[in-house]
Short mmCIF file of N, CA and C in Angstrom, two decimals:
data_model
loop_
_atom_site.label_atom_id
_atom_site.label_comp_id
_atom_site.label_asym_id
_atom_site.label_seq_id
_atom_site.Cartn_x
_atom_site.Cartn_y
_atom_site.Cartn_z
N MET A 83 0.92 -1.26 0.11
CA MET A 83 0.03 0.01 -0.12
C MET A 83 0.98 1.18 -0.09
N PRO A 84 0.56 2.13 -0.82
CA PRO A 84 1.40 3.34 -0.84
C PRO A 84 1.26 4.21 0.40
N THR A 85 2.18 4.81 0.88
CA THR A 85 2.01 5.40 2.13
C THR A 85 2.56 6.95 1.86
N ARG A 86 1.45 7.90 2.45
CA ARG A 86 2.05 9.21 2.44
C ARG A 86 1.61 9.95 3.65
N SER A 87 2.24 10.90 3.96
CA SER A 87 2.01 11.60 5.29
C SER A 87 1.77 13.02 4.93
N SER A 88 0.86 13.54 5.69
CA SER A 88 0.40 15.16 5.56
C SER A 88 1.60 15.99 5.47
N ARG A 89 2.76 15.55 6.11
CA ARG A 89 3.90 16.30 6.22
C ARG A 89 4.28 16.64 4.51
N ARG A 90 4.31 15.31 3.91
CA ARG A 90 4.80 15.41 2.42
C ARG A 90 3.70 15.98 1.57
N ASP A 91 2.56 15.88 1.92
CA ASP A 91 1.42 16.41 0.96
C ASP A 91 0.47 17.17 1.74
N PRO A 92 0.68 18.53 2.25
CA PRO A 92 -0.13 19.21 2.95
C PRO A 92 -1.55 19.48 2.20
N GLY A 93 -1.73 19.25 0.96
CA GLY A 93 -2.70 19.73 0.37
C GLY A 93 -3.70 18.48 0.09
N LEU A 94 -3.45 17.24 0.53
CA LEU A 94 -4.10 15.98 0.68
C LEU A 94 -5.50 16.03 1.12
N ARG A 95 -6.52 15.67 0.13
CA ARG A 95 -7.81 15.96 0.36
C ARG A 95 -8.29 14.52 0.47
N ILE A 96 -9.33 14.42 1.51
CA ILE A 96 -9.97 13.10 1.64
C ILE A 96 -11.55 13.18 1.79
N ARG A 97 -12.15 11.99 1.09
CA ARG A 97 -13.61 12.07 1.37
C ARG A 97 -14.10 11.86 2.58
N PRO A 98 -14.70 12.61 3.68
CA PRO A 98 -15.24 12.19 4.63
C PRO A 98 -16.35 11.00 4.70
N SER A 99 -16.42 10.42 5.92
CA SER A 99 -17.28 9.21 6.00
C SER A 99 -18.56 9.52 5.56
N VAL A 100 -19.54 8.46 5.36
CA VAL A 100 -20.96 8.81 5.04
C VAL A 100 -21.45 9.37 6.24
N TRP A 101 -21.37 9.05 7.43
CA TRP A 101 -22.09 9.59 8.53
C TRP A 101 -21.82 11.21 8.58
N ASP A 102 -20.58 11.46 8.39
CA ASP A 102 -20.00 12.86 8.42
C ASP A 102 -20.66 13.77 7.32
N ARG A 103 -20.79 13.08 6.19
CA ARG A 103 -21.28 13.78 4.95
C ARG A 103 -22.86 13.77 5.24
N LEU A 104 -23.56 13.07 5.75
CA LEU A 104 -24.96 12.99 6.09
C LEU A 104 -25.46 14.16 7.10
N THR A 105 -24.59 14.21 8.24
CA THR A 105 -24.71 14.93 9.26
C THR A 105 -24.30 16.33 9.21
N GLY A 106 -23.16 16.59 8.22
CA GLY A 106 -22.66 17.81 8.18
C GLY A 106 -21.66 18.14 9.37
N GLU A 107 -21.14 16.94 9.87
CA GLU A 107 -20.15 17.04 11.08
C GLU A 107 -18.91 17.95 10.70
N MET A 108 -18.31 17.67 9.50
CA MET A 108 -17.21 18.09 9.20
C MET A 108 -17.00 19.50 8.98
N ASP A 109 -17.76 20.04 8.53
CA ASP A 109 -17.50 21.57 7.78
C ASP A 109 -19.07 22.08 8.01
N GLU A 110 -19.57 22.96 9.09
CA GLU A 110 -20.53 23.50 9.28
C GLU A 110 -20.94 24.62 8.01
N ALA A 111 -19.68 25.21 7.40
CA ALA A 111 -19.88 26.09 6.28
C ALA A 111 -20.40 25.43 5.15
N ALA A 112 -19.81 24.38 4.89
CA ALA A 112 -20.18 23.48 3.56
C ALA A 112 -20.61 21.99 4.11
N PRO A 113 -21.77 21.78 4.60
CA PRO A 113 -22.03 20.30 5.14
C PRO A 113 -22.07 19.32 4.12
N LEU A 114 -22.13 19.64 2.80
CA LEU A 114 -22.06 18.52 1.84
C LEU A 114 -20.64 18.48 1.16
N ALA A 115 -19.71 19.14 1.72
CA ALA A 115 -18.24 19.12 1.24
C ALA A 115 -17.92 17.67 0.83
N THR A 116 -17.19 17.63 -0.34
CA THR A 116 -16.94 16.32 -0.88
C THR A 116 -15.43 15.95 -0.39
N THR A 117 -14.76 16.85 0.05
CA THR A 117 -13.41 16.41 0.57
C THR A 117 -13.00 17.21 2.01
N VAL A 118 -12.19 16.70 2.79
CA VAL A 118 -11.54 17.18 3.90
C VAL A 118 -10.08 17.21 3.96
N ASN A 119 -9.52 18.01 4.72
CA ASN A 119 -8.06 17.73 4.91
C ASN A 119 -7.88 16.79 5.83
N LEU A 120 -6.66 16.32 6.09
CA LEU A 120 -6.36 15.39 7.16
C LEU A 120 -6.54 15.37 8.55
N ASP A 121 -6.23 16.90 8.85
CA ASP A 121 -6.65 17.07 10.31
C ASP A 121 -8.12 17.14 10.41
N LYS A 122 -9.04 17.62 9.58
CA LYS A 122 -10.28 17.65 10.03
C LYS A 122 -10.76 15.91 9.91
N LEU A 123 -10.11 15.02 9.28
CA LEU A 123 -10.36 13.78 9.39
C LEU A 123 -10.06 13.11 10.69
N LYS A 124 -8.89 13.64 11.26
CA LYS A 124 -8.21 13.19 12.47
C LYS A 124 -9.38 13.53 13.52
N GLU A 125 -10.00 14.81 13.73
CA GLU A 125 -10.92 15.49 14.62
C GLU A 125 -11.98 14.47 14.48
N SER A 126 -12.52 13.97 13.21
CA SER A 126 -13.71 13.11 13.22
C SER A 126 -13.34 11.73 13.67
N VAL A 127 -12.13 11.23 13.66
CA VAL A 127 -11.84 9.94 14.11
C VAL A 127 -11.78 10.14 15.65
N ALA A 128 -11.17 11.14 16.33
CA ALA A 128 -11.08 11.44 17.55
C ALA A 128 -12.48 11.43 18.26
N ARG A 129 -13.43 12.24 17.60
CA ARG A 129 -14.90 12.35 18.16
C ARG A 129 -15.46 10.86 17.88
N ASP A 130 -15.31 10.21 16.98
CA ASP A 130 -15.94 8.75 16.84
C ASP A 130 -15.44 7.75 17.77
N VAL A 131 -14.04 7.98 18.08
CA VAL A 131 -13.63 7.05 19.17
C VAL A 131 -14.06 7.40 20.45
N GLU A 132 -14.20 8.59 20.79
CA GLU A 132 -14.97 9.08 21.96
C GLU A 132 -16.21 8.55 22.29
N ALA A 133 -16.91 8.62 21.13
CA ALA A 133 -18.40 8.25 21.25
C ALA A 133 -18.41 6.65 21.40
N LEU A 134 -17.49 5.82 20.80
CA LEU A 134 -17.34 4.50 20.86
C LEU A 134 -17.03 4.07 22.37
N LEU A 135 -15.89 4.69 22.81
CA LEU A 135 -15.65 4.51 24.37
C LEU A 135 -16.48 4.79 25.43
N ASN A 136 -17.38 5.76 25.06
CA ASN A 136 -18.47 6.06 26.20
C ASN A 136 -19.75 5.59 25.93
N SER A 137 -19.96 4.37 24.93
CA SER A 137 -20.89 3.52 24.82
C SER A 137 -20.74 2.19 25.52
N ARG A 138 -21.61 1.70 26.11
CA ARG A 138 -21.45 0.54 26.76
C ARG A 138 -21.88 -0.72 25.89
N ASN A 139 -21.02 -1.77 26.03
CA ASN A 139 -21.44 -3.06 25.26
C ASN A 139 -21.86 -4.04 26.40
N ALA A 140 -23.23 -4.24 26.44
CA ALA A 140 -23.59 -5.28 27.62
C ALA A 140 -23.71 -6.68 27.07
N LEU A 141 -23.53 -6.96 25.85
CA LEU A 141 -23.43 -8.31 25.43
C LEU A 141 -22.15 -9.03 25.61
N GLY A 142 -21.11 -8.39 25.88
CA GLY A 142 -20.02 -9.16 26.05
C GLY A 142 -19.12 -9.62 24.89
N GLU A 143 -18.34 -10.38 25.01
CA GLU A 143 -17.44 -10.78 23.84
C GLU A 143 -18.15 -11.60 22.67
N THR A 144 -19.01 -12.04 22.96
CA THR A 144 -19.68 -12.81 21.80
C THR A 144 -20.38 -11.94 20.83
N ALA A 145 -20.63 -10.69 21.16
CA ALA A 145 -21.19 -9.93 20.04
C ALA A 145 -20.15 -8.62 19.86
N GLU A 146 -18.94 -8.86 19.97
CA GLU A 146 -17.82 -7.76 20.25
C GLU A 146 -17.80 -7.28 18.70
N ARG A 147 -17.80 -8.01 17.67
CA ARG A 147 -17.61 -7.48 16.29
C ARG A 147 -18.86 -7.02 15.60
N SER A 148 -20.04 -7.40 16.34
CA SER A 148 -21.32 -6.84 15.85
C SER A 148 -21.70 -5.63 16.11
N VAL A 149 -22.43 -5.01 15.17
CA VAL A 149 -22.95 -3.54 15.50
C VAL A 149 -23.72 -3.81 16.76
N LEU A 150 -24.46 -4.89 17.28
CA LEU A 150 -25.13 -4.94 18.69
C LEU A 150 -24.07 -4.78 19.65
N GLY A 151 -22.73 -5.17 19.54
CA GLY A 151 -21.80 -5.13 20.50
C GLY A 151 -20.90 -3.84 20.55
N PHE A 152 -21.35 -2.60 19.90
CA PHE A 152 -20.74 -1.31 19.75
C PHE A 152 -20.52 -0.82 21.13
N GLY A 153 -19.44 -0.54 21.43
CA GLY A 153 -19.02 0.05 22.68
C GLY A 153 -18.03 -0.85 23.54
N VAL A 154 -17.63 -0.44 24.60
CA VAL A 154 -16.72 -1.10 25.66
C VAL A 154 -17.62 -1.76 26.83
N ARG A 155 -16.99 -2.63 27.49
CA ARG A 155 -17.48 -3.51 28.42
C ARG A 155 -17.32 -2.59 29.58
N ASP A 156 -18.31 -2.45 30.71
CA ASP A 156 -18.21 -1.90 31.91
C ASP A 156 -16.95 -2.33 32.78
N PHE A 157 -16.16 -1.47 33.17
CA PHE A 157 -15.15 -1.91 34.06
C PHE A 157 -15.24 -1.93 35.76
N VAL A 158 -16.62 -1.89 36.06
CA VAL A 158 -17.03 -1.92 37.40
C VAL A 158 -16.44 -3.09 37.92
N GLY A 159 -15.65 -2.70 39.18
CA GLY A 159 -14.84 -4.01 39.98
C GLY A 159 -13.58 -4.08 39.64
N ARG A 160 -13.05 -3.32 38.74
CA ARG A 160 -11.68 -3.37 38.33
C ARG A 160 -10.82 -2.40 39.29
N ILE A 161 -9.90 -2.79 39.69
CA ILE A 161 -8.87 -1.87 40.50
C ILE A 161 -7.85 -1.35 39.69
N LEU A 162 -7.94 -0.17 39.12
CA LEU A 162 -7.23 0.33 38.05
C LEU A 162 -5.81 0.92 38.25
N SER A 163 -5.34 0.63 39.79
CA SER A 163 -4.12 0.68 40.13
C SER A 163 -3.44 -0.31 40.10
N ARG A 164 -4.04 -1.53 39.67
CA ARG A 164 -3.40 -2.72 39.62
C ARG A 164 -3.00 -2.95 38.14
N PRO A 165 -1.64 -3.28 37.98
CA PRO A 165 -1.17 -3.37 36.44
C PRO A 165 -1.96 -4.52 35.69
N GLU A 166 -2.32 -5.57 36.24
CA GLU A 166 -3.14 -6.63 35.53
C GLU A 166 -4.48 -6.00 34.89
N ASP A 167 -5.21 -5.15 35.92
CA ASP A 167 -6.63 -4.64 35.46
C ASP A 167 -6.37 -3.44 34.50
N ARG A 168 -5.44 -2.62 34.53
CA ARG A 168 -4.95 -1.78 33.70
C ARG A 168 -4.70 -2.29 32.41
N GLN A 169 -4.20 -3.57 32.18
CA GLN A 169 -3.67 -4.11 31.13
C GLN A 169 -5.14 -4.79 30.47
N TYR A 170 -5.89 -5.28 31.23
CA TYR A 170 -7.16 -5.82 30.60
C TYR A 170 -7.99 -4.80 30.07
N VAL A 171 -7.94 -3.54 30.87
CA VAL A 171 -8.67 -2.34 30.35
C VAL A 171 -8.21 -1.90 29.02
N ALA A 172 -6.92 -2.00 28.84
CA ALA A 172 -6.27 -1.53 27.54
C ALA A 172 -6.61 -2.28 26.57
N ASP A 173 -6.49 -3.94 26.83
CA ASP A 173 -7.02 -4.84 25.63
C ASP A 173 -8.38 -4.61 25.38
N CYS A 174 -9.25 -4.51 26.25
CA CYS A 174 -10.74 -4.26 25.76
C CYS A 174 -10.98 -3.11 24.98
N LEU A 175 -10.19 -1.95 25.40
CA LEU A 175 -10.38 -0.74 24.68
C LEU A 175 -9.70 -1.03 23.04
N ALA A 176 -8.65 -1.45 23.02
CA ALA A 176 -8.10 -1.69 21.55
C ALA A 176 -8.94 -2.86 20.91
N ARG A 177 -9.39 -3.75 21.55
CA ARG A 177 -10.38 -4.71 20.64
C ARG A 177 -11.57 -3.90 20.27
N ALA A 178 -12.14 -3.02 21.13
CA ALA A 178 -13.45 -2.67 20.71
C ALA A 178 -13.16 -1.42 19.61
N ILE A 179 -11.89 -0.69 19.70
CA ILE A 179 -11.53 0.35 18.74
C ILE A 179 -11.42 -0.37 17.36
N SER A 180 -10.61 -1.56 17.39
CA SER A 180 -10.19 -2.20 16.22
C SER A 180 -11.52 -2.90 15.38
N ALA A 181 -12.55 -3.08 16.46
CA ALA A 181 -13.77 -3.79 15.75
C ALA A 181 -14.72 -2.97 15.24
N HIS A 182 -14.73 -1.67 15.71
CA HIS A 182 -15.71 -0.66 15.22
C HIS A 182 -15.19 0.77 14.56
N GLU A 183 -13.88 0.95 14.47
CA GLU A 183 -13.26 1.96 13.84
C GLU A 183 -12.34 1.63 12.84
N ALA A 184 -13.18 1.48 11.47
CA ALA A 184 -12.63 0.82 10.25
C ALA A 184 -11.38 1.70 9.63
N ARG A 185 -11.46 3.10 10.00
CA ARG A 185 -10.27 3.83 9.67
C ARG A 185 -9.07 3.50 10.36
N LEU A 186 -9.20 2.90 11.37
CA LEU A 186 -7.80 2.77 12.31
C LEU A 186 -7.29 1.28 12.34
N ARG A 187 -6.11 1.07 12.20
CA ARG A 187 -5.47 -0.36 12.24
C ARG A 187 -4.21 -0.31 13.00
N ASN A 188 -3.82 -1.55 13.44
CA ASN A 188 -2.86 -1.75 14.61
C ASN A 188 -3.00 -1.05 15.89
N VAL A 189 -4.16 -0.80 16.27
CA VAL A 189 -4.39 -0.06 17.47
C VAL A 189 -3.70 -0.60 18.67
N ARG A 190 -3.27 0.19 19.43
CA ARG A 190 -2.58 0.06 20.67
C ARG A 190 -2.92 1.06 21.72
N VAL A 191 -3.24 0.71 22.90
CA VAL A 191 -3.74 1.54 24.01
C VAL A 191 -2.53 1.36 25.08
N GLU A 192 -1.94 2.42 25.36
CA GLU A 192 -0.88 2.49 26.43
C GLU A 192 -1.16 3.52 27.46
N PHE A 193 -1.17 3.02 28.70
CA PHE A 193 -1.21 3.91 29.93
C PHE A 193 -0.10 4.45 30.32
N ARG A 194 -0.31 5.72 30.42
CA ARG A 194 0.96 6.89 30.66
C ARG A 194 1.50 6.40 32.17
N PRO A 195 2.65 6.22 32.24
CA PRO A 195 3.39 6.14 33.61
C PRO A 195 3.04 7.23 34.67
N GLY A 196 2.54 7.03 35.86
CA GLY A 196 2.38 7.79 36.72
C GLY A 196 0.95 8.47 36.32
N GLY A 197 0.15 8.07 35.51
CA GLY A 197 -0.99 8.72 35.14
C GLY A 197 -2.26 8.08 35.70
N THR A 198 -1.83 7.26 36.76
CA THR A 198 -3.08 6.83 37.49
C THR A 198 -3.37 7.63 38.64
N SER A 199 -4.68 7.99 38.82
CA SER A 199 -4.81 8.76 40.07
C SER A 199 -6.27 8.10 40.54
N VAL A 200 -6.74 8.64 41.79
CA VAL A 200 -8.12 8.24 42.22
C VAL A 200 -9.15 8.78 41.20
N ASN A 201 -8.94 9.77 40.52
CA ASN A 201 -10.04 10.51 39.79
C ASN A 201 -9.87 10.33 38.26
N ALA A 202 -8.68 10.02 37.68
CA ALA A 202 -8.58 9.95 36.48
C ALA A 202 -7.62 8.76 36.11
N LEU A 203 -7.60 8.22 34.81
CA LEU A 203 -6.71 7.24 34.35
C LEU A 203 -6.09 7.93 32.97
N THR A 204 -4.87 8.30 32.60
CA THR A 204 -4.60 8.70 31.29
C THR A 204 -3.93 7.72 30.43
N PHE A 205 -4.17 7.83 29.20
CA PHE A 205 -3.55 6.91 28.30
C PHE A 205 -3.53 7.41 26.83
N ALA A 206 -2.84 6.70 26.10
CA ALA A 206 -2.54 7.04 24.67
C ALA A 206 -3.19 6.01 23.87
N ILE A 207 -3.76 6.31 22.74
CA ILE A 207 -4.20 5.40 21.61
C ILE A 207 -3.49 5.73 20.43
N ARG A 208 -2.69 4.85 20.10
CA ARG A 208 -1.67 4.84 18.90
C ARG A 208 -2.42 3.67 17.83
N ALA A 209 -2.20 4.44 16.60
CA ALA A 209 -2.82 3.40 15.59
C ALA A 209 -2.37 4.08 14.16
N ASP A 210 -2.66 3.07 13.07
CA ASP A 210 -2.52 3.63 11.66
C ASP A 210 -3.73 4.08 11.31
N LEU A 211 -3.91 5.36 10.69
CA LEU A 211 -4.91 5.87 10.05
C LEU A 211 -5.11 5.57 8.76
N LEU A 212 -5.97 4.99 8.22
CA LEU A 212 -5.96 4.40 6.69
C LEU A 212 -6.77 5.27 6.00
N VAL A 213 -6.50 5.99 4.82
CA VAL A 213 -7.20 6.67 4.18
C VAL A 213 -6.43 6.63 2.82
N HIS A 214 -7.35 6.28 1.86
CA HIS A 214 -6.78 5.89 0.54
C HIS A 214 -6.37 7.43 -0.22
N PRO A 215 -5.20 7.60 -0.49
CA PRO A 215 -3.80 6.75 -0.81
C PRO A 215 -2.87 6.90 0.47
N ALA A 216 -3.45 7.78 1.57
CA ALA A 216 -2.72 7.95 2.85
C ALA A 216 -2.58 7.12 3.55
N HIS A 217 -1.53 6.95 4.42
CA HIS A 217 -1.30 6.11 5.58
C HIS A 217 -0.49 6.97 6.62
N GLU A 218 -1.03 7.10 7.70
CA GLU A 218 -0.61 8.22 8.85
C GLU A 218 -0.59 7.50 10.32
N VAL A 219 0.32 7.63 10.84
CA VAL A 219 0.50 7.15 12.34
C VAL A 219 -0.03 8.15 13.27
N VAL A 220 -1.15 8.02 14.07
CA VAL A 220 -1.69 8.78 14.63
C VAL A 220 -1.79 8.40 16.32
N SER A 221 -1.80 9.46 17.09
CA SER A 221 -1.88 9.30 18.55
C SER A 221 -2.80 10.06 19.22
N PHE A 222 -3.81 9.58 19.88
CA PHE A 222 -4.87 10.35 20.66
C PHE A 222 -4.53 10.22 22.01
N ASP A 223 -4.62 11.41 22.86
CA ASP A 223 -4.91 11.42 24.38
C ASP A 223 -6.10 11.04 24.70
N ALA A 224 -6.25 10.28 25.73
CA ALA A 224 -7.48 10.03 26.32
C ALA A 224 -7.41 9.78 28.04
N VAL A 225 -8.50 9.94 28.62
CA VAL A 225 -8.68 10.14 29.93
C VAL A 225 -10.09 9.36 30.36
N LEU A 226 -9.71 8.45 31.19
CA LEU A 226 -10.72 7.78 31.87
C LEU A 226 -11.11 8.14 33.20
N GLN A 227 -12.42 8.53 33.42
CA GLN A 227 -12.81 9.27 34.92
C GLN A 227 -13.67 7.83 35.21
N PRO A 228 -12.91 6.98 36.15
CA PRO A 228 -13.79 5.89 36.66
C PRO A 228 -14.95 6.15 37.37
N SER A 229 -14.99 7.11 38.35
CA SER A 229 -16.17 7.47 39.00
C SER A 229 -17.37 7.85 38.13
N LEU A 230 -16.98 8.51 36.95
CA LEU A 230 -18.23 8.58 36.06
C LEU A 230 -18.54 7.62 34.88
N SER A 231 -17.37 6.79 34.89
CA SER A 231 -17.38 5.91 33.72
C SER A 231 -17.50 6.42 32.37
N GLN A 232 -16.61 7.61 32.39
CA GLN A 232 -16.64 8.54 31.26
C GLN A 232 -15.06 8.81 30.46
N PHE A 233 -15.10 8.72 29.46
CA PHE A 233 -13.82 8.91 28.42
C PHE A 233 -14.01 10.31 27.84
N ALA A 234 -12.74 10.91 27.69
CA ALA A 234 -12.49 12.17 26.89
C ALA A 234 -11.44 11.65 26.01
N VAL A 235 -11.51 11.93 24.73
CA VAL A 235 -10.47 11.71 23.51
C VAL A 235 -10.09 13.17 23.00
N SER A 236 -8.76 13.25 22.88
CA SER A 236 -8.31 14.33 22.00
C SER A 236 -7.43 14.03 21.10
N ARG A 237 -7.15 14.91 20.21
CA ARG A 237 -6.20 14.76 18.98
C ARG A 237 -4.76 15.01 19.43
N GLY A 238 -4.37 15.31 20.65
CA GLY A 238 -3.25 15.54 21.09
C GLY A 238 -2.06 14.54 20.64
N GLY A 239 -1.08 15.13 20.31
CA GLY A 239 0.08 14.08 19.96
C GLY A 239 0.01 13.47 18.62
N LEU A 240 -0.86 14.01 17.63
CA LEU A 240 -1.04 13.59 16.36
C LEU A 240 0.44 13.83 15.64
N HIS A 241 1.02 12.99 15.16
CA HIS A 241 2.22 13.09 14.36
C HIS A 241 2.48 11.49 13.65
N ALA A 242 3.36 11.85 12.77
CA ALA A 242 3.92 10.52 12.15
C ALA A 242 4.99 10.15 12.83
N ALA A 243 4.96 8.72 12.93
CA ALA A 243 6.09 8.18 13.63
C ALA A 243 7.10 7.73 12.94
#
């Protein structure tokens, strides 16, 4: 597959997802825009990953790859200060993103050292963003607030590696 980075081709234009084209989420000034730049696409992916992580999959692993299994499992009862529980959460998040975000491949979730506290758990989501003909390594900053069971995802750290 040919690889191109936005650094080498700043004018690269990409067709937004069907959902973004239908809802006009990509560009309020031109809701039916036929293409967007790579930064707008990354914003869209971050928004969609956040929506995925804030949805709950009550069906478990049997429906994990089905649309009925959209979301992540609830982590109630996990002690997030324990390395094995953090690894379990990281694996669940990576599986959910891999199953439901078709624009990302080779998804890895890495907790930040010293990022555990009573109120929040910080981690990075790293993956390959696939858009024809481009291939870009991306990293999203994310925070889990266990008391609220809520995730926040931002485009921080986006760069080619």
